[in-house]
């Protein structure tokens, strides 16, 4: 087992760090304050391959291992978790389309998406179906050689500013559960699609979140991803990687916050000496670093399980998401505390990092649902071999 990164992996991380410093760091606070979606910056990330990091080459992606993708996302998130999180969602939806679309649809959308010229949203959640996503009600009826879509999706990241929607909708009857769900690529500007108001959020302000309504929206039958009834499986496969990505955004935010706190403790003087000389604060710093390293290693372990196609990869993705998003929020919060009152004002990035990291404990499956997934796996028949 080798925990060292290869030269290539260091190079990916260096490129991402340089991009983050040049393109994200100078604007992240202003995008947060003004709720600006930085489409041009995302397109420039696309020029470096960051919009199709693990999408298949047949769709114009780099087809990198998930582990390598985490190195890029961590560097970006250390500066701007909100914009980075959107880029990760776009990567997830692009991978789903690139993997399961028909050749025709892949040829139409693959290159524009992986290059960042066009953007994708992932549409699973509904107003009445959050944690219980398999109870979703949006319908897609096959009529001739078209599907007709009716229903609504809630909390959709990027909605209103993206070009294609990777949509999960019911093709089976109302009682069909997960096996009655199919996935589709839906152009975002079709007649019958309407967007709700931009949600006012605590964080993730550089990306819009909206409800999307579908009223007799017609798409060609070839826009089905995979086969009818495979949509929930496809959505969950997307989320395995998505959970690693969101966990990575927390690790990045935490690293950004910890670096700031470490510096600040040596600069800030109280009682005639740097606050770094107080052992209570040194211990806090040590705990933050320890949690952060544990979170990073767990995320990389889950990513390597997914890369290897391990049987228990989904369980590790859930564990990494649960642990890293909790640890990441804790580290951001403690870093804010170490800044005293200055941590609470917007001149410093701590409050933004903390606000952005908070939602990672909620989305792509709440951390309670991560526990449901882990425990279910442990209590299955083959439990002794489930987690090692
Ligand atoms: C900013 C933002 C962006 C988002 N982006 C997207 C997106 O791009 N695409 C998308 O599809 N979705 C998106 N979501 C939706 C997100 O995935 C859901 O909010 C999340 O899955 C939780 O669903 P819910 O909000 O309906 O909460 P609920 O499911 O109603 O849960 C409420 C509470 O009950 C708990 N709970 C529920 N069931 C159980 C159980 N069985 N055991 C224990 N506890 C339980 C939950 O953990 C939570 O604490 C986004 C959400 C936010 C806030």
PDB file of C-alpha atoms in Angstrom, residues 22 40 71 112 121 140 170 176 229-230 242 244 248 279 289 302 323 336:
ATOM      1  CA  UNK A  22      -5.690  32.982 -10.111  1.00  0.00           C
ATOM      2  CA  UNK A  40     -16.855  32.264 -17.294  1.00  0.00           C
ATOM      3  CA  UNK A  71      -6.943  16.128  -5.682  1.00  0.00           C
ATOM      4  CA  UNK A 112     -19.795  20.721 -24.793  1.00  0.00           C
ATOM      5  CA  UNK A 121     -27.755  19.796 -13.353  1.00  0.00           C
ATOM      6  CA  UNK A 140     -42.230  10.288 -18.008  1.00  0.00           C
ATOM      7  CA  UNK A 170     -41.079   7.501 -13.026  1.00  0.00           C
ATOM      8  CA  UNK A 176     -43.165   0.554  -8.811  1.00  0.00           C
ATOM      9  CA  UNK A 229     -36.188   1.098 -14.923  1.00  0.00           C
ATOM     10  CA  UNK A 230     -32.426   1.586 -14.487  1.00  0.00           C
ATOM     11  CA  UNK A 242     -20.896  12.673  -5.854  1.00  0.00           C
ATOM     12  CA  UNK A 244     -16.722  11.530  -2.559  1.00  0.00           C
ATOM     13  CA  UNK A 248     -13.646  16.437  -0.814  1.00  0.00           C
ATOM     14  CA  UNK A 279      -1.620  25.441  24.875  1.00  0.00           C
ATOM     15  CA  UNK A 289      -5.273  18.804  11.787  1.00  0.00           C
ATOM     16  CA  UNK A 302     -13.415   5.466  -0.677  1.00  0.00           C
ATOM     17  CA  UNK A 323     -17.095  11.592   8.337  1.00  0.00           C
ATOM     18  CA  UNK A 336     -13.541  30.727  12.947  1.00  0.00           C
TER      19      UNK A 336
END
